[in-house]
Amino acid sequence: MIAHREFESDVVLVAKSLLGGRLAVRGCEGRISEVEAYHQSEPGCHGYRGITPSCEAMFGPAGRLYVYRCYGIHMMLNIVCEPEGIGAAVLIRSLEPLLGLGVMRERRGHVDDSLLCAGPGRLAQALGISSADNGACLGAGGISVILGAPDPSQILSAPRVGLSRGVDLPMRFALKGEEWLSRPMG
DNA sequence: TCGCCGATGTTCT
DNA sequence: GAACATCGGCGAT
């Protein structure tokens, strides 16, 4: 098992550090442009009620993937953070597509390029993420992540998208001037 | 351009 | 039954 100490940290810090970083999945790659943080201490998080079979992967170890199905249709890709035993993960919400555009367009049904990876369901579809990737270890299975080095003064925060609980917490993050978003930050 | 709505599967009440 | 970390199509502005 590969140690992923860089992800074994406060989920908000990791979420911010991912901005501008790279996500590579089996030949496709993108620049991470929008993320959300989830922590078991707040009610918007799947791990809020403790560990269950469906959210088990969120409880670590850090540096693994937590993939689940949303609204019966879309796969959501999360990177697990914090030491093992704590439920915390970063949802990747948008990417700027960089490599493997042809495959992504094919999987997405040849939509406009601006919509290839703009949204958690869209990017998972473009990258070919499935429930088989749940619990996978970064660096194995053809999936890898490189952290960015964003200027803290350039990071915007906003409430998370689509939740009914934990709506007051500003745990959605993107860089100022970002063009590759699922929706505007403001 | 905006907002509503159905699709679709798993979990919770 | 209802809720749900969404998306795309359709009809109304």
mmCIF file of C-alpha atoms (C1' of nucleotides) in Angstrom:
data_model
loop_
_atom_site.group_PDB
_atom_site.id
_atom_site.type_symbol
_atom_site.label_atom_id
_atom_site.label_comp_id
_atom_site.label_asym_id
_atom_site.label_seq_id
_atom_site.Cartn_x
_atom_site.Cartn_y
_atom_site.Cartn_z
ATOM 1 C CA MET A 1 0.000 0.000 0.000
ATOM 2 C CA ILE A 2 1.329 3.362 -1.016
ATOM 3 C CA ALA A 3 1.508 6.020 1.712
ATOM 4 C CA HIS A 4 -0.251 9.225 0.725
ATOM 5 C CA ARG A 5 0.824 11.572 3.459
ATOM 6 C CA GLU A 6 0.097 14.648 1.353
ATOM 7 C CA PHE A 7 -3.630 13.812 1.531
ATOM 8 C CA GLU A 8 -3.609 12.863 5.213
ATOM 9 C CA SER A 9 -4.491 16.341 6.351
ATOM 10 C CA ASP A 10 -7.380 18.695 7.040
ATOM 11 C CA VAL A 11 -9.881 18.192 4.250
ATOM 12 C CA VAL A 12 -10.318 21.934 3.637
ATOM 13 C CA LEU A 13 -6.552 22.431 3.246
ATOM 14 C CA VAL A 14 -6.338 19.496 0.843
ATOM 15 C CA ALA A 15 -9.354 20.755 -1.118
ATOM 16 C CA LYS A 16 -7.711 24.151 -1.613
ATOM 17 C CA SER A 17 -4.349 22.554 -2.449
ATOM 18 C CA LEU A 18 -5.963 20.516 -5.209
ATOM 19 C CA LEU A 19 -6.908 23.667 -7.164
ATOM 20 C CA GLY A 20 -4.644 23.977 -10.183
ATOM 21 C CA GLY A 21 -3.441 20.401 -9.665
ATOM 22 C CA ARG A 22 -3.798 17.530 -12.085
ATOM 23 C CA LEU A 23 -6.090 14.527 -12.188
ATOM 24 C CA ALA A 24 -5.064 11.722 -14.545
ATOM 25 C CA VAL A 25 -7.307 8.727 -15.213
ATOM 26 C CA ARG A 26 -6.196 5.996 -17.599
ATOM 27 C CA GLY A 27 -4.896 8.226 -20.369
ATOM 28 C CA CYS A 28 -7.142 11.236 -19.762
ATOM 29 C CA GLU A 29 -5.981 14.240 -17.781
ATOM 30 C CA GLY A 30 -7.349 17.559 -16.582
ATOM 31 C CA ARG A 31 -6.511 20.555 -14.426
ATOM 32 C CA ILE A 32 -8.593 20.607 -11.238
ATOM 33 C CA SER A 33 -10.698 23.780 -11.298
ATOM 34 C CA GLU A 34 -13.502 23.346 -8.737
ATOM 35 C CA VAL A 35 -13.772 21.239 -5.563
ATOM 36 C CA GLU A 36 -15.885 20.801 -2.442
ATOM 37 C CA ALA A 37 -14.839 19.582 1.011
ATOM 38 C CA TYR A 38 -16.903 17.190 3.150
ATOM 39 C CA HIS A 39 -16.184 16.238 6.760
ATOM 40 C CA GLN A 40 -18.048 13.838 9.015
ATOM 41 C CA SER A 41 -18.470 16.556 11.645
ATOM 42 C CA GLU A 42 -21.046 18.380 9.498
ATOM 43 C CA PRO A 43 -24.490 17.186 8.334
ATOM 44 C CA GLY A 44 -23.880 17.639 4.596
ATOM 45 C CA CYS A 45 -21.403 14.771 4.704
ATOM 46 C CA HIS A 46 -22.281 11.150 3.916
ATOM 47 C CA GLY A 47 -20.179 10.130 6.915
ATOM 48 C CA TYR A 48 -22.169 12.317 9.323
ATOM 49 C CA ARG A 49 -24.068 9.349 10.768
ATOM 50 C CA GLY A 50 -20.956 7.256 11.033
ATOM 51 C CA ILE A 51 -19.452 4.551 8.892
ATOM 52 C CA THR A 52 -21.852 2.499 6.746
ATOM 53 C CA PRO A 53 -21.196 0.105 3.860
ATOM 54 C CA SER A 54 -22.095 2.787 1.294
ATOM 55 C CA CYS A 55 -19.698 5.434 2.619
ATOM 56 C CA GLU A 56 -17.051 3.142 4.057
ATOM 57 C CA ALA A 57 -14.414 4.267 1.534
ATOM 58 C CA MET A 58 -14.678 7.829 2.829
ATOM 59 C CA PHE A 59 -13.213 6.718 6.157
ATOM 60 C CA GLY A 60 -9.807 6.124 4.718
ATOM 61 C CA PRO A 61 -7.011 5.574 4.458
ATOM 62 C CA ALA A 62 -6.197 8.934 2.891
ATOM 63 C CA GLY A 63 -5.259 9.015 -0.759
ATOM 64 C CA ARG A 64 -7.912 6.554 -1.840
ATOM 65 C CA LEU A 65 -11.002 7.258 -3.905
ATOM 66 C CA TYR A 66 -14.575 7.469 -2.694
ATOM 67 C CA VAL A 67 -16.888 6.936 -5.672
ATOM 68 C CA TYR A 68 -20.652 6.729 -5.329
ATOM 69 C CA ARG A 69 -23.761 6.967 -7.478
ATOM 70 C CA CYS A 70 -25.866 10.115 -7.221
ATOM 71 C CA TYR A 71 -29.536 10.386 -8.213
ATOM 72 C CA GLY A 72 -29.297 6.855 -9.555
ATOM 73 C CA ILE A 73 -27.382 7.963 -12.618
ATOM 74 C CA HIS A 74 -24.183 9.934 -12.069
ATOM 75 C CA MET A 75 -20.907 8.823 -10.502
ATOM 76 C CA MET A 76 -19.205 11.259 -8.099
ATOM 77 C CA LEU A 77 -15.418 11.212 -7.672
ATOM 78 C CA ASN A 78 -13.954 12.079 -4.269
ATOM 79 C CA ILE A 79 -10.429 11.965 -2.859
ATOM 80 C CA VAL A 80 -10.251 10.728 0.722
ATOM 81 C CA CYS A 81 -8.380 12.901 3.262
ATOM 82 C CA GLU A 82 -7.583 12.844 6.970
ATOM 83 C CA PRO A 83 -6.148 9.917 8.926
ATOM 84 C CA GLU A 84 -7.888 6.551 8.706
ATOM 85 C CA GLY A 85 -11.051 6.400 10.795
ATOM 86 C CA ILE A 86 -12.193 9.948 10.037
ATOM 87 C CA GLY A 87 -14.773 10.406 7.278
ATOM 88 C CA ALA A 88 -13.562 13.237 5.038
ATOM 89 C CA ALA A 89 -13.204 13.662 1.302
ATOM 90 C CA VAL A 90 -12.888 16.232 -1.476
ATOM 91 C CA LEU A 91 -15.447 16.102 -4.294
ATOM 92 C CA ILE A 92 -13.900 16.986 -7.650
ATOM 93 C CA ARG A 93 -16.545 19.146 -9.373
ATOM 94 C CA SER A 94 -14.841 20.475 -12.505
ATOM 95 C CA LEU A 95 -11.754 20.091 -14.650
ATOM 96 C CA GLU A 96 -10.135 21.869 -17.550
ATOM 97 C CA PRO A 97 -9.647 18.974 -20.010
ATOM 98 C CA LEU A 98 -6.003 18.666 -21.106
ATOM 99 C CA LEU A 99 -5.300 15.167 -22.443
ATOM 100 C CA GLY A 100 -7.465 12.458 -23.981
ATOM 101 C CA LEU A 101 -10.022 14.901 -25.366
ATOM 102 C CA GLY A 102 -11.068 12.452 -28.092
ATOM 103 C CA VAL A 103 -12.020 9.720 -25.629
ATOM 104 C CA MET A 104 -13.760 12.218 -23.376
ATOM 105 C CA ARG A 105 -15.847 13.587 -26.250
ATOM 106 C CA GLU A 106 -16.819 10.067 -27.229
ATOM 107 C CA ARG A 107 -17.920 9.164 -23.691
ATOM 108 C CA ARG A 108 -19.812 12.437 -23.275
ATOM 109 C CA GLY A 109 -21.681 12.128 -26.549
ATOM 110 C CA HIS A 110 -19.860 14.958 -28.333
ATOM 111 C CA VAL A 111 -21.253 17.828 -26.306
ATOM 112 C CA ASP A 112 -19.628 21.262 -26.458
ATOM 113 C CA ASP A 113 -16.072 21.107 -25.044
ATOM 114 C CA SER A 114 -16.988 23.634 -22.346
ATOM 115 C CA LEU A 115 -19.319 20.985 -20.890
ATOM 116 C CA LEU A 116 -16.926 18.031 -21.131
ATOM 117 C CA CYS A 117 -15.873 18.093 -17.467
ATOM 118 C CA ALA A 118 -17.957 20.946 -15.975
ATOM 119 C CA GLY A 119 -19.794 19.217 -13.140
ATOM 120 C CA PRO A 120 -19.110 16.155 -11.011
ATOM 121 C CA GLY A 121 -21.311 13.810 -13.032
ATOM 122 C CA ARG A 122 -19.955 15.082 -16.320
ATOM 123 C CA LEU A 123 -16.286 14.725 -15.424
ATOM 124 C CA ALA A 124 -16.815 11.228 -14.049
ATOM 125 C CA GLN A 125 -18.490 10.249 -17.309
ATOM 126 C CA ALA A 126 -15.731 11.878 -19.390
ATOM 127 C CA LEU A 127 -13.037 10.062 -17.392
ATOM 128 C CA GLY A 128 -14.805 6.704 -17.428
ATOM 129 C CA ILE A 129 -15.152 6.515 -13.637
ATOM 130 C CA SER A 130 -17.335 3.688 -12.344
ATOM 131 C CA SER A 131 -18.256 2.145 -9.015
ATOM 132 C CA ALA A 132 -15.381 -0.270 -9.625
ATOM 133 C CA ASP A 133 -13.068 2.647 -8.766
ATOM 134 C CA ASN A 134 -14.553 3.047 -5.275
ATOM 135 C CA GLY A 135 -11.829 2.481 -2.695
ATOM 136 C CA ALA A 136 -9.063 2.444 -5.315
ATOM 137 C CA CYS A 137 -5.672 3.680 -4.219
ATOM 138 C CA LEU A 138 -4.236 6.705 -6.003
ATOM 139 C CA GLY A 139 -1.214 5.686 -8.015
ATOM 140 C CA ALA A 140 -2.703 2.254 -8.648
ATOM 141 C CA GLY A 141 -5.400 1.422 -11.175
ATOM 142 C CA GLY A 142 -4.267 4.165 -13.548
ATOM 143 C CA ILE A 143 -5.574 7.063 -11.454
ATOM 144 C CA SER A 144 -3.235 9.713 -10.064
ATOM 145 C CA VAL A 145 -3.439 13.204 -8.610
ATOM 146 C CA ILE A 146 -0.868 15.984 -8.367
ATOM 147 C CA LEU A 147 -1.534 18.835 -5.949
ATOM 148 C CA GLY A 148 -1.473 22.405 -7.212
ATOM 149 C CA ALA A 149 0.278 25.329 -5.530
ATOM 150 C CA PRO A 150 -2.451 27.968 -5.521
ATOM 151 C CA ASP A 151 -1.872 31.479 -4.188
ATOM 152 C CA PRO A 152 -4.129 31.567 -1.075
ATOM 153 C CA SER A 153 -5.219 35.117 -1.915
ATOM 154 C CA GLN A 154 -6.665 33.830 -5.211
ATOM 155 C CA ILE A 155 -8.919 31.164 -3.689
ATOM 156 C CA LEU A 156 -12.660 31.849 -3.633
ATOM 157 C CA SER A 157 -15.066 29.977 -1.370
ATOM 158 C CA ALA A 158 -18.822 29.545 -1.657
ATOM 159 C CA PRO A 159 -21.605 27.340 -0.288
ATOM 160 C CA ARG A 160 -21.678 23.813 -1.649
ATOM 161 C CA VAL A 161 -23.975 22.887 -4.526
ATOM 162 C CA GLY A 162 -27.123 20.802 -4.318
ATOM 163 C CA LEU A 163 -27.252 20.144 -0.570
ATOM 164 C CA SER A 164 -30.164 20.524 1.813
ATOM 165 C CA ARG A 165 -28.018 20.178 4.950
ATOM 166 C CA GLY A 166 -24.820 22.014 5.758
ATOM 167 C CA VAL A 167 -25.783 24.681 3.211
ATOM 168 C CA ASP A 168 -24.282 27.485 5.289
ATOM 169 C CA LEU A 169 -20.739 26.146 5.185
ATOM 170 C CA PRO A 170 -18.524 27.784 2.504
ATOM 171 C CA MET A 171 -16.682 24.618 1.521
ATOM 172 C CA ARG A 172 -16.809 24.967 -2.268
ATOM 173 C CA PHE A 173 -13.526 26.290 -3.675
ATOM 174 C CA ALA A 174 -12.197 27.633 -6.988
ATOM 175 C CA LEU A 175 -9.610 30.164 -8.116
ATOM 176 C CA LYS A 176 -10.491 33.775 -8.968
ATOM 177 C CA GLY A 177 -11.218 34.170 -12.665
ATOM 178 C CA GLU A 178 -11.700 30.432 -13.173
ATOM 179 C CA GLU A 179 -13.468 29.657 -16.459
ATOM 180 C CA TRP A 180 -13.939 25.923 -15.971
ATOM 181 C CA LEU A 181 -16.787 25.746 -13.428
ATOM 182 C CA SER A 182 -19.986 23.740 -13.046
ATOM 183 C CA ARG A 183 -21.660 27.082 -12.301
ATOM 184 C CA PRO A 184 -20.540 30.574 -11.248
ATOM 185 C CA MET A 185 -19.037 30.934 -7.762
ATOM 186 C CA GLY A 186 -21.022 34.069 -6.945
ATOM 187 C "C1'" DT B 1 -31.628 32.584 -21.044
ATOM 188 C "C1'" DC B 2 -34.285 30.599 -17.243
ATOM 189 C "C1'" DG B 3 -36.731 27.261 -14.718
ATOM 190 C "C1'" DC B 4 -39.141 23.023 -14.335
ATOM 191 C "C1'" DC B 5 -39.162 18.099 -14.643
ATOM 192 C "C1'" DG B 6 -38.177 13.175 -15.481
ATOM 193 C "C1'" DA B 7 -34.610 9.599 -15.290
ATOM 194 C "C1'" DT B 8 -32.834 6.196 -12.239
ATOM 195 C "C1'" DG B 9 -30.796 3.266 -7.958
ATOM 196 C "C1'" DT B 10 -29.689 3.080 -3.251
ATOM 197 C "C1'" DT B 11 -30.627 4.356 1.425
ATOM 198 C "C1'" DC B 12 -33.346 6.041 5.002
ATOM 199 C "C1'" DT B 13 -37.927 6.992 7.404
ATOM 200 C "C1'" DG C 1 -42.595 6.373 -0.020
ATOM 201 C "C1'" DA C 2 -39.229 10.232 0.105
ATOM 202 C "C1'" DA C 3 -34.739 12.003 -0.310
ATOM 203 C "C1'" DC C 4 -30.668 12.499 -2.830
ATOM 204 C "C1'" DA C 5 -23.240 16.105 -3.331
ATOM 205 C "C1'" DT C 6 -27.027 15.724 -11.164
ATOM 206 C "C1'" DC C 7 -27.957 16.325 -15.923
ATOM 207 C "C1'" DG C 8 -30.234 17.310 -20.300
ATOM 208 C "C1'" DG C 9 -34.376 18.420 -22.684
ATOM 209 C "C1'" DC C 10 -38.295 21.142 -23.171
ATOM 210 C "C1'" DG C 11 -41.431 24.995 -22.872
ATOM 211 C "C1'" DA C 12 -42.051 29.670 -21.280
ATOM 212 C "C1'" DT C 13 -40.176 34.253 -21.257
#
